[in-house]
Coordinates of C-alpha atoms in Angstrom, one line a residue:
Chain A
M1 CA 37.5 12.0 108.6
T2 CA 39.5 10.1 106.0
A3 CA 39.1 7.9 103.8
T4 CA 40.8 5.2 105.4
Q5 CA 38.2 6.0 108.3
S6 CA 35.2 5.7 107.2
R7 CA 35.8 2.2 105.8
P8 CA 35.0 -0.6 107.9
P9 CA 38.1 -2.4 109.1
L10 CA 37.6 -5.7 107.5
A11 CA 36.9 -4.4 104.1
L12 CA 39.8 -2.4 104.4
A13 CA 42.0 -5.5 105.0
L14 CA 40.3 -7.7 103.1
S15 CA 40.9 -5.1 99.8
R16 CA 44.7 -4.2 100.6
T17 CA 45.4 -7.9 100.8
A18 CA 43.6 -8.7 97.3
E19 CA 45.3 -5.3 95.6
A20 CA 48.8 -7.2 97.1
V21 CA 48.4 -11.0 96.2
A22 CA 47.0 -9.7 92.6
T23 CA 50.3 -7.8 92.0
Y24 CA 52.6 -10.7 93.2
I25 CA 50.5 -13.5 91.2
D26 CA 51.1 -10.8 88.2
G27 CA 54.9 -10.0 88.7
A28 CA 55.2 -14.2 89.6
I29 CA 53.5 -14.7 86.4
A30 CA 56.2 -12.2 84.6
R31 CA 59.1 -14.1 86.0
S32 CA 57.7 -17.5 85.2
G33 CA 59.1 -17.4 81.9
A34 CA 55.6 -17.9 79.9
P35 CA 56.7 -18.3 75.9
G36 CA 53.9 -16.0 74.0
E37 CA 51.1 -14.4 75.9
R38 CA 48.6 -16.9 75.2
L39 CA 49.4 -18.9 77.8
A40 CA 50.7 -15.7 80.5
G41 CA 47.5 -14.3 79.4
A42 CA 45.5 -17.3 80.6
M43 CA 46.9 -17.5 83.6
R44 CA 46.4 -14.0 84.6
H45 CA 42.5 -14.7 83.1
A46 CA 42.1 -16.6 86.0
T47 CA 43.7 -15.5 88.8
L48 CA 44.0 -11.7 88.4
A49 CA 39.2 -11.2 87.9
G50 CA 39.1 -10.4 91.5
G51 CA 37.5 -12.7 94.1
K52 CA 37.4 -12.1 98.0
R53 CA 41.1 -13.6 98.4
L54 CA 39.7 -15.1 101.4
R55 CA 42.5 -17.9 102.0
P56 CA 45.1 -15.0 101.1
F57 CA 44.1 -13.1 104.0
L58 CA 43.4 -15.8 106.0
V59 CA 47.3 -16.5 105.3
V60 CA 48.2 -13.1 105.3
E61 CA 46.0 -12.1 109.3
S62 CA 47.1 -15.8 110.3
A63 CA 50.8 -14.5 110.1
A64 CA 50.5 -11.3 111.6
L65 CA 49.1 -12.6 115.1
F66 CA 53.1 -13.5 115.4
G67 CA 54.7 -10.6 114.2
I68 CA 54.9 -11.4 110.3
S69 CA 54.5 -8.5 108.1
A70 CA 51.7 -8.8 105.2
A71 CA 54.2 -8.1 102.8
R72 CA 56.2 -11.0 104.3
A73 CA 53.1 -13.6 104.1
M74 CA 52.6 -12.9 100.3
P75 CA 54.4 -15.4 98.6
A76 CA 53.2 -17.8 100.6
A77 CA 49.3 -16.1 100.4
A78 CA 49.9 -16.0 96.7
A79 CA 50.9 -20.0 96.3
L80 CA 47.9 -20.8 97.6
E81 CA 45.8 -18.3 96.0
C82 CA 47.3 -19.5 92.6
I83 CA 46.0 -23.3 93.8
H84 CA 42.6 -22.3 94.0
C85 CA 42.8 -20.2 91.1
Y86 CA 43.9 -23.4 88.7
S87 CA 41.2 -26.0 90.7
L88 CA 38.3 -23.4 89.5
V89 CA 40.0 -23.4 85.7
H90 CA 39.9 -27.0 85.8
D91 CA 36.3 -27.7 87.6
D92 CA 34.9 -25.3 85.3
L93 CA 35.8 -27.4 81.9
P94 CA 33.3 -28.6 79.9
A95 CA 34.3 -32.3 80.7
M96 CA 34.0 -31.4 84.9
D97 CA 30.8 -28.8 85.8
N98 CA 31.2 -27.2 82.5
D99 CA 31.0 -23.4 83.4
D100 CA 30.5 -20.5 81.2
L101 CA 30.9 -17.8 83.6
R102 CA 33.2 -17.2 87.0
R103 CA 32.9 -13.8 88.8
G104 CA 30.4 -13.4 85.9
R105 CA 33.3 -13.2 83.1
P106 CA 33.9 -15.9 80.7
T107 CA 35.6 -19.0 81.8
V108 CA 39.5 -19.7 81.0
H109 CA 38.0 -22.2 78.8
C110 CA 35.4 -20.1 77.1
A111 CA 37.7 -16.5 77.1
Y112 CA 40.3 -19.4 75.2
D113 CA 39.4 -22.9 74.6
E114 CA 40.2 -26.1 76.1
A115 CA 43.5 -26.6 75.5
T116 CA 44.6 -23.8 77.1
A117 CA 42.6 -24.1 80.2
I118 CA 44.6 -27.2 80.9
L119 CA 47.4 -26.0 80.4
A120 CA 47.0 -22.8 82.2
G121 CA 45.7 -24.7 85.0
D122 CA 48.8 -26.9 85.1
A123 CA 51.0 -24.2 84.7
L124 CA 49.6 -22.5 87.8
L125 CA 49.4 -25.4 89.8
T126 CA 52.7 -25.7 89.0
L127 CA 53.7 -22.2 89.8
A128 CA 52.6 -22.2 93.6
F129 CA 55.4 -25.0 94.3
E130 CA 57.7 -22.6 92.5
I131 CA 56.3 -19.3 94.8
L132 CA 56.7 -21.5 97.7
A133 CA 60.5 -22.8 96.9
G134 CA 61.7 -19.5 96.2
A135 CA 63.8 -17.3 99.0
E136 CA 61.6 -14.6 98.8
T137 CA 58.8 -17.0 100.8
D138 CA 60.7 -17.8 104.6
A139 CA 64.8 -17.3 105.2
D140 CA 64.3 -20.5 106.3
P141 CA 64.3 -23.5 103.8
A142 CA 63.0 -25.7 106.2
V143 CA 60.1 -23.5 107.0
R144 CA 59.6 -23.0 103.1
L145 CA 59.4 -27.2 103.2
A146 CA 57.7 -27.4 105.5
L147 CA 55.0 -25.4 103.2
V148 CA 55.3 -26.5 99.8
A149 CA 54.7 -30.6 102.6
S150 CA 51.9 -28.2 103.4
L151 CA 50.1 -27.3 100.3
A152 CA 50.8 -30.2 98.7
R153 CA 48.8 -32.7 100.6
A154 CA 46.4 -29.7 100.9
A155 CA 45.8 -29.7 97.6
G156 CA 46.6 -33.3 96.7
V157 CA 43.6 -36.5 96.3
A158 CA 43.7 -36.6 100.6
G159 CA 42.5 -33.0 100.4
M160 CA 41.0 -30.8 97.9
I161 CA 41.2 -33.1 94.6
G162 CA 39.7 -36.1 96.3
G163 CA 37.6 -33.5 97.4
Q164 CA 35.8 -32.9 94.0
M165 CA 36.1 -36.4 92.9
L166 CA 33.6 -37.3 96.0
D167 CA 31.8 -33.9 94.5
L168 CA 31.6 -35.4 91.1
A169 CA 30.4 -39.2 92.6
A170 CA 27.9 -37.6 94.5
E171 CA 26.5 -35.9 91.3
G172 CA 26.0 -39.4 90.3
R173 CA 28.7 -38.5 87.4
F174 CA 30.7 -41.7 87.6
A175 CA 27.3 -44.2 88.3
E176 CA 25.3 -44.3 84.8
G177 CA 24.0 -40.3 86.3
K178 CA 22.3 -41.0 89.6
P179 CA 22.7 -39.0 92.3
L180 CA 23.8 -40.1 96.0
D181 CA 22.0 -39.5 98.6
L182 CA 24.8 -39.2 101.3
P183 CA 23.7 -38.8 105.1
A184 CA 25.0 -35.4 106.5
P185 CA 28.4 -36.9 108.0
A186 CA 29.3 -37.6 104.4
I187 CA 28.6 -34.7 103.0
I188 CA 30.7 -32.2 105.6
E189 CA 33.6 -34.8 105.4
L190 CA 33.1 -33.7 101.1
Q191 CA 32.9 -30.4 101.6
A192 CA 35.6 -30.8 104.5
M193 CA 38.2 -31.8 101.8
K194 CA 36.7 -30.0 98.9
T195 CA 37.0 -27.0 100.5
G196 CA 38.2 -27.0 104.5
A197 CA 41.9 -27.9 102.9
L198 CA 42.7 -25.1 101.7
L199 CA 40.8 -22.8 104.6
R200 CA 42.9 -24.7 106.6
Q201 CA 46.2 -24.4 104.7
A202 CA 45.7 -21.0 104.8
C203 CA 46.0 -20.9 108.5
E204 CA 48.2 -23.4 108.7
A205 CA 50.6 -21.4 106.1
G206 CA 50.6 -18.4 108.7
A207 CA 51.4 -20.6 111.6
L208 CA 54.7 -21.9 109.8
L209 CA 55.5 -18.6 109.0
G210 CA 55.5 -17.1 112.2
R211 CA 56.5 -20.1 114.0
A212 CA 53.7 -20.9 116.2
S213 CA 53.3 -22.8 118.8
P214 CA 52.2 -26.5 118.7
A215 CA 48.8 -24.4 120.9
E216 CA 49.0 -22.3 118.4
R217 CA 48.4 -24.2 115.0
A218 CA 46.2 -25.9 116.9
S219 CA 44.3 -22.9 118.1
L220 CA 44.0 -21.8 114.2
D221 CA 42.9 -25.2 112.6
R222 CA 40.6 -25.3 115.1
Y223 CA 39.2 -21.7 113.3
A224 CA 40.0 -22.7 110.1
R225 CA 37.4 -25.7 110.4
A226 CA 34.8 -23.7 111.4
V227 CA 35.2 -20.8 108.8
G228 CA 35.7 -23.5 106.3
R229 CA 32.7 -25.3 106.9
A230 CA 30.6 -22.1 107.3
F231 CA 32.2 -21.0 104.0
Q232 CA 30.1 -23.9 102.1
I233 CA 27.0 -23.8 104.2
A234 CA 27.1 -19.8 103.2
D235 CA 27.9 -21.1 99.8
D236 CA 24.6 -23.8 99.7
L237 CA 22.4 -21.1 101.0
L238 CA 23.6 -19.0 98.5
D239 CA 22.4 -21.8 95.8
V240 CA 19.0 -22.0 97.1
E241 CA 18.3 -18.2 98.0
G242 CA 20.6 -15.9 96.2
E243 CA 20.6 -14.5 92.7
A244 CA 23.1 -15.0 90.1
S245 CA 23.8 -11.3 88.9
L246 CA 24.7 -10.9 92.3
V247 CA 26.7 -14.0 93.0
G248 CA 29.0 -14.2 89.7
K249 CA 28.1 -17.7 88.6
A250 CA 25.0 -19.9 87.9
V251 CA 22.6 -20.8 90.6
G252 CA 20.4 -23.6 91.6
K253 CA 22.5 -26.4 90.2
D254 CA 23.0 -28.3 93.1
A255 CA 19.1 -28.8 93.0
A256 CA 19.5 -29.0 88.9
A257 CA 21.8 -31.8 89.7
G258 CA 19.9 -33.2 92.3
K259 CA 23.2 -33.2 95.1
A260 CA 23.4 -33.6 98.2
T261 CA 24.0 -30.4 100.3
L262 CA 23.6 -29.6 104.2
V263 CA 21.4 -27.2 103.7
G264 CA 19.5 -30.1 101.8
T265 CA 19.4 -32.6 104.7
L266 CA 18.9 -29.9 107.3
G267 CA 16.7 -26.9 105.5
I268 CA 17.2 -23.5 105.4
D269 CA 16.2 -22.8 108.8
G270 CA 18.6 -25.9 110.5
A271 CA 21.6 -23.8 108.1
R272 CA 21.2 -20.8 109.9
A273 CA 21.2 -22.1 113.1
E274 CA 24.4 -24.6 112.1
L275 CA 26.7 -21.0 110.3
A276 CA 25.8 -19.6 113.9
R277 CA 26.9 -22.0 116.3
L278 CA 30.6 -22.5 113.7
T279 CA 31.0 -18.8 113.9
G280 CA 30.9 -18.8 117.9
E281 CA 33.4 -21.4 117.4
A282 CA 36.0 -19.6 115.3
E283 CA 35.5 -17.2 117.9
A284 CA 36.1 -19.3 120.6
A285 CA 38.9 -20.8 119.0
L286 CA 41.0 -17.4 118.6
A287 CA 40.3 -16.0 122.3
G288 CA 43.5 -16.7 124.0
F289 CA 45.3 -14.4 121.0
G290 CA 43.0 -11.3 122.8
S291 CA 42.0 -8.8 120.4
A292 CA 44.9 -9.5 117.4
A293 CA 42.5 -11.5 116.1
T294 CA 40.0 -9.1 115.6
L295 CA 40.0 -9.7 111.9
L296 CA 39.8 -13.1 111.6
V297 CA 36.8 -13.2 113.9
E298 CA 34.8 -10.2 111.8
A299 CA 36.0 -12.9 109.4
A300 CA 34.3 -15.6 110.4
Y301 CA 30.9 -13.6 110.7
F302 CA 31.4 -11.9 106.9
V303 CA 32.1 -15.7 105.5
A304 CA 28.9 -16.7 107.3
D305 CA 27.0 -13.6 106.3
R306 CA 28.2 -13.3 103.0
R307 CA 26.0 -12.3 100.1
N308 CA 28.1 -13.7 97.0
Chain B
M1 CA 76.8 -68.3 83.4
T2 CA 73.6 -66.4 85.7
A3 CA 70.4 -64.5 84.7
T4 CA 72.1 -62.0 85.6
Q5 CA 75.3 -61.8 83.1
S6 CA 73.2 -63.2 80.5
R7 CA 71.5 -59.7 79.8
P8 CA 73.0 -56.7 78.6
P9 CA 74.0 -54.5 81.6
L10 CA 72.1 -51.7 80.5
A11 CA 68.5 -53.6 79.6
L12 CA 69.2 -55.5 83.4
A13 CA 69.5 -51.5 85.0
L14 CA 66.4 -50.5 83.1
S15 CA 64.5 -52.9 84.8
R16 CA 65.7 -52.3 88.1
T17 CA 64.9 -49.3 87.8
A18 CA 61.9 -49.5 86.3
E19 CA 60.3 -52.1 88.8
A20 CA 61.9 -50.2 92.1
V21 CA 60.4 -47.1 90.8
A22 CA 56.3 -48.7 89.6
T23 CA 56.8 -50.4 93.6
Y24 CA 57.9 -46.9 94.6
I25 CA 54.7 -44.7 92.9
D26 CA 52.3 -48.0 93.7
G27 CA 53.1 -47.4 97.1
A28 CA 52.9 -43.5 97.7
I29 CA 49.5 -43.4 96.1
A30 CA 48.1 -46.1 98.3
R31 CA 50.1 -43.7 101.1
S32 CA 48.4 -40.2 99.4
G33 CA 45.3 -40.9 101.2
A34 CA 42.9 -40.7 98.0
P35 CA 38.7 -41.7 98.7
G36 CA 37.8 -44.1 97.0
E37 CA 39.2 -46.4 95.0
R38 CA 38.4 -44.6 91.5
L39 CA 40.7 -42.0 91.5
A40 CA 43.8 -44.1 92.7
G41 CA 43.0 -46.5 90.0
A42 CA 43.2 -43.6 87.4
M43 CA 46.6 -42.9 88.8
R44 CA 47.7 -46.4 89.3
H45 CA 46.5 -46.7 85.2
A46 CA 48.5 -42.8 84.5
T47 CA 51.8 -44.7 86.3
L48 CA 52.3 -48.4 86.1
A49 CA 51.6 -48.8 82.7
G50 CA 55.2 -49.9 81.7
G51 CA 57.6 -47.4 79.7
K52 CA 61.4 -47.1 79.7
R53 CA 61.6 -45.4 83.0
L54 CA 64.3 -43.2 81.3
R55 CA 63.7 -40.2 83.5
P56 CA 63.8 -41.9 87.0
F57 CA 66.8 -44.1 85.2
L58 CA 69.2 -40.5 84.4
V59 CA 67.9 -40.0 88.5
V60 CA 69.6 -43.4 89.8
E61 CA 72.3 -43.0 87.6
S62 CA 73.7 -39.6 87.9
A63 CA 73.3 -40.1 91.5
A64 CA 75.2 -42.6 91.7
L65 CA 78.0 -41.1 90.4
F66 CA 78.3 -39.4 93.8
G67 CA 77.9 -43.2 95.4
I68 CA 74.1 -42.6 96.1
S69 CA 72.3 -45.6 96.0
A70 CA 69.6 -46.9 94.2
A71 CA 67.7 -46.6 97.1
R72 CA 67.9 -43.0 98.2
A73 CA 67.3 -41.4 94.6
M74 CA 63.7 -43.4 94.4
P75 CA 61.9 -40.7 95.9
A76 CA 63.2 -37.9 93.5
A77 CA 63.2 -40.6 89.9
A78 CA 59.5 -41.4 91.3
A79 CA 58.7 -37.6 91.8
L80 CA 59.5 -37.3 88.3
E81 CA 57.8 -40.1 86.7
C82 CA 54.8 -38.5 88.1
I83 CA 55.5 -35.5 86.9
H84 CA 55.9 -37.4 83.4
C85 CA 53.0 -39.3 83.8
Y86 CA 50.7 -37.1 84.6
S87 CA 51.4 -34.9 81.8
L88 CA 50.9 -37.7 79.5
V89 CA 48.0 -37.9 81.1
H90 CA 46.1 -34.7 80.0
D91 CA 47.9 -34.3 76.7
D92 CA 46.0 -37.3 75.5
L93 CA 42.7 -35.7 76.4
P94 CA 40.3 -34.9 73.5
A95 CA 40.5 -31.0 73.8
M96 CA 44.5 -31.8 73.4
D97 CA 46.2 -34.0 71.3
N98 CA 43.2 -36.9 71.5
D99 CA 44.9 -40.2 71.8
D100 CA 42.6 -43.1 72.9
L101 CA 46.1 -45.2 73.2
R102 CA 49.0 -45.3 75.0
R103 CA 52.0 -47.6 75.0
G104 CA 49.8 -50.0 73.5
R105 CA 46.4 -49.8 76.3
P106 CA 43.5 -47.1 76.6
T107 CA 44.5 -43.8 77.8
V108 CA 43.4 -42.4 80.8
H109 CA 40.2 -40.8 79.9
C110 CA 39.3 -43.8 77.6
A111 CA 39.4 -46.5 80.2
Y112 CA 37.9 -44.1 83.2
D113 CA 36.1 -40.7 81.6
E114 CA 37.6 -37.3 80.9
A115 CA 36.6 -35.2 85.0
T116 CA 38.6 -38.6 86.0
A117 CA 41.4 -38.3 83.7
I118 CA 41.9 -34.6 84.6
L119 CA 41.9 -34.8 88.3
A120 CA 44.5 -38.1 88.1
G121 CA 46.6 -35.9 86.5
D122 CA 46.1 -32.7 88.7
A123 CA 46.7 -35.0 91.5
L124 CA 50.0 -37.1 90.1
L125 CA 51.4 -33.3 89.5
T126 CA 50.7 -32.2 93.0
L127 CA 51.6 -35.9 95.0
A128 CA 55.7 -35.3 92.8
F129 CA 55.6 -32.3 95.4
E130 CA 54.5 -34.4 98.2
I131 CA 57.0 -36.5 97.6
L132 CA 59.7 -34.6 97.4
A133 CA 58.8 -32.8 100.1
G134 CA 59.2 -35.6 102.4
A135 CA 62.0 -37.0 104.9
E136 CA 63.1 -39.8 102.6
T137 CA 63.6 -37.9 100.0
D138 CA 67.3 -36.3 101.6
A139 CA 68.2 -35.7 105.3
D140 CA 68.4 -32.2 104.3
P141 CA 65.6 -29.9 103.9
A142 CA 68.1 -27.5 101.6
V143 CA 68.2 -29.8 99.0
R144 CA 64.7 -31.7 99.2
L145 CA 63.6 -27.3 98.8
A146 CA 67.0 -27.1 95.5
L147 CA 64.3 -30.5 94.4
V148 CA 60.4 -29.2 94.5
A149 CA 62.3 -26.0 92.7
S150 CA 64.3 -27.5 90.4
L151 CA 61.1 -30.0 89.2
A152 CA 59.2 -26.7 89.7
R153 CA 61.2 -24.8 87.5
A154 CA 61.4 -27.4 84.5
A155 CA 57.9 -28.1 84.6
G156 CA 56.5 -25.5 84.6
V157 CA 55.8 -22.7 81.9
A158 CA 59.6 -22.0 81.0
G159 CA 59.9 -26.1 80.5
M160 CA 57.2 -28.7 79.6
I161 CA 54.1 -27.1 80.0
G162 CA 55.6 -24.1 77.7
G163 CA 56.9 -26.6 75.0
Q164 CA 53.2 -28.1 75.0
M165 CA 51.6 -24.6 74.6
L166 CA 54.0 -24.0 71.5
D167 CA 53.6 -27.8 70.4
L168 CA 50.1 -26.6 70.0
A169 CA 50.8 -23.7 68.6
A170 CA 53.0 -24.8 65.8
E171 CA 50.0 -27.3 64.9
G172 CA 47.8 -24.4 64.2
R173 CA 46.0 -25.0 67.0
F174 CA 45.2 -21.3 67.7
A175 CA 45.7 -19.4 64.7
E176 CA 42.5 -20.8 63.1
G177 CA 43.9 -24.3 61.4
K178 CA 47.4 -23.2 59.9
P179 CA 50.6 -25.0 61.1
L180 CA 53.4 -22.9 61.9
D181 CA 56.4 -23.6 59.2
L182 CA 59.0 -23.5 62.1
P183 CA 62.7 -22.8 61.6
A184 CA 65.1 -25.5 62.7
P185 CA 65.8 -22.8 65.8
A186 CA 62.5 -22.5 66.7
I187 CA 61.6 -26.2 66.8
I188 CA 64.9 -27.6 68.4
E189 CA 63.8 -24.5 71.2
L190 CA 60.0 -25.9 71.4
Q191 CA 62.1 -29.8 71.7
A192 CA 64.7 -28.6 74.4
M193 CA 61.1 -27.3 77.0
K194 CA 58.8 -30.0 75.8
T195 CA 61.4 -32.6 76.2
G196 CA 64.7 -31.8 77.3
A197 CA 63.1 -29.7 80.8
L198 CA 62.7 -33.6 82.1
L199 CA 65.2 -35.2 81.0
R200 CA 67.8 -32.6 82.3
Q201 CA 65.4 -31.7 85.6
A202 CA 66.8 -35.9 85.9
C203 CA 70.2 -35.4 85.7
E204 CA 70.2 -32.1 88.2
A205 CA 68.4 -34.1 90.9
G206 CA 71.3 -37.1 90.6
A207 CA 73.8 -33.7 90.6
L208 CA 71.6 -32.5 93.7
L209 CA 71.1 -35.7 95.6
G210 CA 75.2 -36.4 95.2
R211 CA 76.5 -32.8 96.0
A212 CA 77.5 -32.5 92.7
S213 CA 80.4 -29.8 92.2
P214 CA 79.2 -26.7 89.6
A215 CA 81.4 -28.4 87.4
E216 CA 80.0 -32.0 87.8
R217 CA 76.5 -30.7 87.7
A218 CA 77.7 -28.5 83.8
S219 CA 79.0 -31.8 82.6
L220 CA 75.7 -33.6 83.6
D221 CA 73.7 -31.0 82.1
R222 CA 75.5 -30.9 78.8
Y223 CA 75.6 -34.7 79.2
A224 CA 71.1 -34.3 79.5
R225 CA 71.0 -31.7 76.4
A226 CA 72.5 -33.6 74.0
V227 CA 69.9 -36.8 75.6
G228 CA 67.0 -34.8 75.0
R229 CA 67.6 -33.6 71.5
A230 CA 68.5 -37.4 70.6
F231 CA 65.3 -38.3 72.7
Q232 CA 63.3 -36.3 69.8
I233 CA 64.9 -36.8 67.1
A234 CA 64.3 -40.5 67.7
D235 CA 60.7 -39.7 68.6
D236 CA 60.4 -37.8 65.2
L237 CA 61.9 -40.7 63.4
L238 CA 59.9 -43.2 64.8
D239 CA 56.3 -41.2 63.9
V240 CA 58.0 -41.4 59.9
E241 CA 59.2 -44.5 59.8
G242 CA 58.0 -47.1 62.8
E243 CA 54.7 -49.4 63.2
A244 CA 52.0 -48.4 65.0
S245 CA 51.8 -51.7 66.6
L246 CA 55.8 -51.9 68.1
V247 CA 55.5 -47.9 68.8
G248 CA 52.6 -48.3 71.4
K249 CA 50.8 -45.7 69.9
A250 CA 49.6 -44.1 66.5
V251 CA 52.7 -43.1 64.0
G252 CA 52.2 -40.2 60.9
K253 CA 50.4 -37.7 63.9
D254 CA 53.2 -35.5 62.5
A255 CA 52.7 -35.3 58.8
A256 CA 48.9 -35.8 59.6
A257 CA 48.9 -32.4 61.6
G258 CA 51.1 -31.1 59.0
K259 CA 53.5 -30.4 62.4
A260 CA 57.1 -28.8 61.4
T261 CA 59.4 -31.4 63.0
L262 CA 63.8 -32.2 62.4
V263 CA 63.4 -35.0 60.2
G264 CA 60.8 -32.6 57.8
T265 CA 63.7 -29.9 58.3
L266 CA 66.9 -32.3 58.2
G267 CA 65.5 -35.2 55.9
I268 CA 65.8 -38.1 57.5
D269 CA 70.0 -39.4 56.6
G270 CA 70.3 -35.7 57.9
A271 CA 68.3 -36.2 61.2
R272 CA 70.2 -39.7 62.1
A273 CA 73.7 -37.4 60.9
E274 CA 72.5 -35.1 64.4
L275 CA 71.7 -38.0 65.8
A276 CA 75.0 -39.1 65.9
R277 CA 76.9 -36.0 66.6
L278 CA 74.5 -36.1 70.2
T279 CA 75.6 -39.2 71.1
G280 CA 79.0 -38.3 70.5
E281 CA 78.2 -35.0 72.4
A282 CA 76.6 -37.4 75.5
E283 CA 79.8 -39.2 75.5
A284 CA 82.6 -36.7 75.3
A285 CA 80.4 -34.8 78.3
L286 CA 80.9 -37.8 80.6
A287 CA 84.5 -38.1 80.1
G288 CA 85.6 -36.8 83.4
F289 CA 83.7 -39.4 85.0
G290 CA 85.4 -42.4 83.6
S291 CA 83.7 -45.9 83.4
A292 CA 81.7 -45.1 86.2
A293 CA 79.5 -43.6 83.6
T294 CA 79.1 -46.3 81.1
L295 CA 75.6 -46.7 81.6
L296 CA 74.7 -43.2 81.2
V297 CA 76.6 -43.4 78.0
E298 CA 75.3 -46.7 76.8
A299 CA 71.6 -45.2 77.6
A300 CA 72.2 -42.1 75.1
Y301 CA 73.2 -44.3 72.2
F302 CA 69.7 -46.3 73.3
V303 CA 68.0 -43.9 73.2
A304 CA 69.3 -42.0 69.8
D305 CA 69.0 -46.4 68.3
R306 CA 65.0 -46.5 70.0
R307 CA 62.5 -48.5 68.0
N308 CA 59.9 -48.0 70.1

């Protein structure tokens, strides 16, 4: 039995993508022409600290359904990860969530300073679009442009940024300190924007690279919506049940902030039942792809069951 | 004599572009799908407060050299202005330049709060690329993609963001408080990145929309480099000689920060002589376009002579 065979396929695929995307981002930062060491150092701190790299994995595996190699999918995967990482840098700032710890390491504004963190975040956001516009991303300019439009939409005010704004509002940040008591549909909508939009973009990027048919795109999108909701519920459960040492960041923050979550609304058992329903939904969405989608289906269960 | 004839052509052209770009950005924010009123309000505060709109004007007038209408150039002009405005919002933050006043009004983090200002800046940066990717920007996806690549490069670490990082370093922000004593070439390089990159992108965008020949692009770029340097020297002179009420923001900040500027290096008379040389350079660069370039040439003199 070789070392490869002794590891479960999903873990191996995740670690391969994680390694490849880190290498790609490292190279893109090196090629970007940042002056001095400090800015590039902060960008590397923000992007090369590990993490599951779930979004790049979803780009790579969605593209693989259409015979696109991991290497060809890597620029689009790296661009999306740059967006995810910039959002973490800005969300961690004192004026936002004020987090000192991220993946068990100091956040960028703690390791450097606030001004550097703001600029490094801006730089990664900008770099994402520079990467997508590059010829390496796809031979067809129209496909690269579709990726730009898709990522800008998902990362913008109708997606991730809008979701973060709603999240701050839900914590009562703009209303004299009183958290909002949101009903479940509003929480789902907020999370679909804040977390779900980038996960959906990952699968959309794979579909664009793979010239998927409208039906195939719709199936992938149904899968991605279910995974996105499962991801957030699992995150909320970790905040309630997890240990900071394992999760790699502060836990119990939602309750401390008086923040409305689905776990708070459904209860822990209700949230677990919803997770089971969502993984079934994700699996059903990809039935038409047969065994080619095995890793994506396993990833949905991994997201729902994750412990960090 | 009509009202139109009684105004100088440059002032009229500038005000027409300013009005059109504000209308376009206002519409783009309305269409962007921002949740609630607060985020869109902060984006409008950042973009619709007036200003000379020099960058959109340069896009429009560069494109006009090739017969492109102002209406057709407006999306590219608006995208660039969104980048410029986001950079002002982030630069004004307490962790950066800590400015309370911008164009005579409270800065975004003063009118709203820091979290909203960070997110509104991120949103405008993202919106710029969403606008460029849209079909309104140009019928040819390859041209839209070239605009994305051009703007990402100009706004990124090799351009504006890198320049701002160098500027903070020059103020001694990362070296225990001691401002760097930069030689003139280093100041010129810093300013070429921080201010010059977006002004050059404006002319490059016009050239891309106009399918300019390589020689025409090079001429416009020579013009834009000269205007960019003139712009920064005029800015430094205003910081030394201007009145806050007229300039619309705090003055004397460079000296207070012990910051190296070309005015400090060349003296006021030396800086004025360099301004005269640069306007001559800008005019010479566009000689090949004949009278079609009159407004652009006038704009170079306007930039050098401006009082606010």
